[in-house]
Amino acid sequence: MIVLGIESSCDETAAAIVNDKKEILGEALLSQEEHKAFGGVVPEIAARSHLEHIDSILEQCCQRANIKLQDIDAVAAASGPGLIGGVIVGVMTAKALSIALNKPFVAVNHLEGHALAARITNDVEFPYLLLLVSGGHCQILVVKDVDKYERLGTTIDDAAGEAYDKVAKMLGLGYPGGPAVEKMAASGDETRFSLPRPLIGSSDCNLSFSGLKTAVRKIVETYSPDGELAHADIPAHDVADICACFQYTATDCLCRKLGKAIAYFKQQYPQGKHLVVSGGVASNTYLREKLQVLAEKNGLIFAAPPIRFCTDNGVMIAWAGLERFRKGYTSPLDFKPRPRWPLDNDAPKAAGAGGVKA
Ligand code: KG4
Ligand code: ZN
């Protein structure tokens, strides 16, 4: 079974061809550079850039795979959630290929792409506990099966990656902020500033990063003669300390709420073996190390896709498409791209994440 997958929901134009032996036959990816000057992704620019590059990305991908398009069994595309202009480009391309090749179209939830990525790169069986941390989402879920999720917690404001990006912007570190903050944090003192951990005492598995970001802003403002962020002049070693303290606190919040989720997971899903992290922020080595320790302490196996499969890519969409296709989930050609598309079928559990207590 061979599936082609297309990703275009944010600022990566990507395609990949995978098979059911977990082999990546071909892939191609273009990270759009145009957004750097704006300090964040500009939706209109992203959509135009996807349109401009999608054909050559597909061509490269097919050349690398060295197979005929006719040998593909299904065509998948990230069909939401995401920036709708970009999503439409990928979905329409996949639908056109589906018609031309007479092969089924599979609409993939971008979040399901992140959620299932560890199953192509690591040996992970259902059910597993997942921390999904990206630029747009921050959720703790039980992955019960393909298309079957139980959401235990979510951020009530900013996503973790968004907080990294905003902190980086305040410190003049550019976009995307995560890798830059991580790099600076490596030489900083994580004990220098004590930062708030919003929601840390609540008995549920929800998270909040907005107050943490505001606390960083207040520190940055003290380096400005007139309190204007743009005028702040911060010595490099202080930037490193701020980054280290932010990263330490954000990671601690994630680990503490995951601790609650693990207790629930072990009780409700005793057959589950893995703690998985995915999404762009899962590239963060500091977070991966802390999660490894947390998993081991709780008798779980830690699994994270290689870093290049944590940030947006075509392989995760092709793989999720393959997993859906082999379960018989194909999509009609009038499937409408969805700017919002929650992953879980069930409403999020309220306080206690289904019984988890502090
Ligand atoms: O999954 P992704 O590529 O796109 C979305 O679906 O959002 O995630 C991008 C996010 C950005 O916010 C970026 O700053 C963050 O992932 N990120 C990181 C690191 N690498 C990327 N955050 C922290 N540390 C990193 N090393
Ligand atoms: Zn993503």
mmCIF file with all atom_site columns, C-alpha atoms and ligand atoms in Angstrom, residues 7 9 110-111 114 134-135 279-280 310-312 316, ligand 2:
data_model
loop_
_atom_site.group_PDB
_atom_site.id
_atom_site.type_symbol
_atom_site.label_atom_id
_atom_site.label_alt_id
_atom_site.label_comp_id
_atom_site.label_asym_id
_atom_site.label_entity_id
_atom_site.label_seq_id
_atom_site.pdbx_PDB_ins_code
_atom_site.Cartn_x
_atom_site.Cartn_y
_atom_site.Cartn_z
_atom_site.occupancy
_atom_site.B_iso_or_equiv
_atom_site.pdbx_formal_charge
_atom_site.auth_seq_id
_atom_site.auth_comp_id
_atom_site.auth_asym_id
_atom_site.auth_atom_id
_atom_site.pdbx_PDB_model_num
ATOM   1  C  CA . GLU A 1 7   ? 1.159  19.381 3.764  1.00 0.00 ? 7   GLU A CA 1
ATOM   2  C  CA . SER A 1 9   ? -1.417 24.243 6.376  1.00 0.00 ? 9   SER A CA 1
ATOM   3  C  CA . HIS A 1 110 ? -3.048 18.103 10.487 1.00 0.00 ? 110 HIS A CA 1
ATOM   4  C  CA . LEU A 1 111 ? -3.105 17.325 14.219 1.00 0.00 ? 111 LEU A CA 1
ATOM   5  C  CA . HIS A 1 114 ? 1.460  15.047 14.336 1.00 0.00 ? 114 HIS A CA 1
ATOM   6  C  CA . SER A 1 134 ? 3.089  23.024 18.196 1.00 0.00 ? 134 SER A CA 1
ATOM   7  C  CA . GLY A 1 135 ? 2.826  26.661 17.205 1.00 0.00 ? 135 GLY A CA 1
ATOM   8  C  CA . GLY A 1 279 ? 4.609  18.898 17.108 1.00 0.00 ? 279 GLY A CA 1
ATOM   9  C  CA . GLY A 1 280 ? 7.192  21.613 16.500 1.00 0.00 ? 280 GLY A CA 1
ATOM   10 C  CA . CYS A 1 310 ? 8.316  17.019 14.717 1.00 0.00 ? 310 CYS A CA 1
ATOM   11 C  CA . THR A 1 311 ? 7.929  20.265 12.781 1.00 0.00 ? 311 THR A CA 1
ATOM   12 C  CA . ASP A 1 312 ? 5.464  20.240 9.885  1.00 0.00 ? 312 ASP A CA 1
ATOM   13 C  CA . MET A 1 316 ? 3.362  12.706 8.827  1.00 0.00 ? 316 MET A CA 1
HETATM 14 ZN ZN . ZN  B 2 .   ? 1.986  21.397 12.854 1.00 0.00 ? 2   ZN  B ZN 1
#
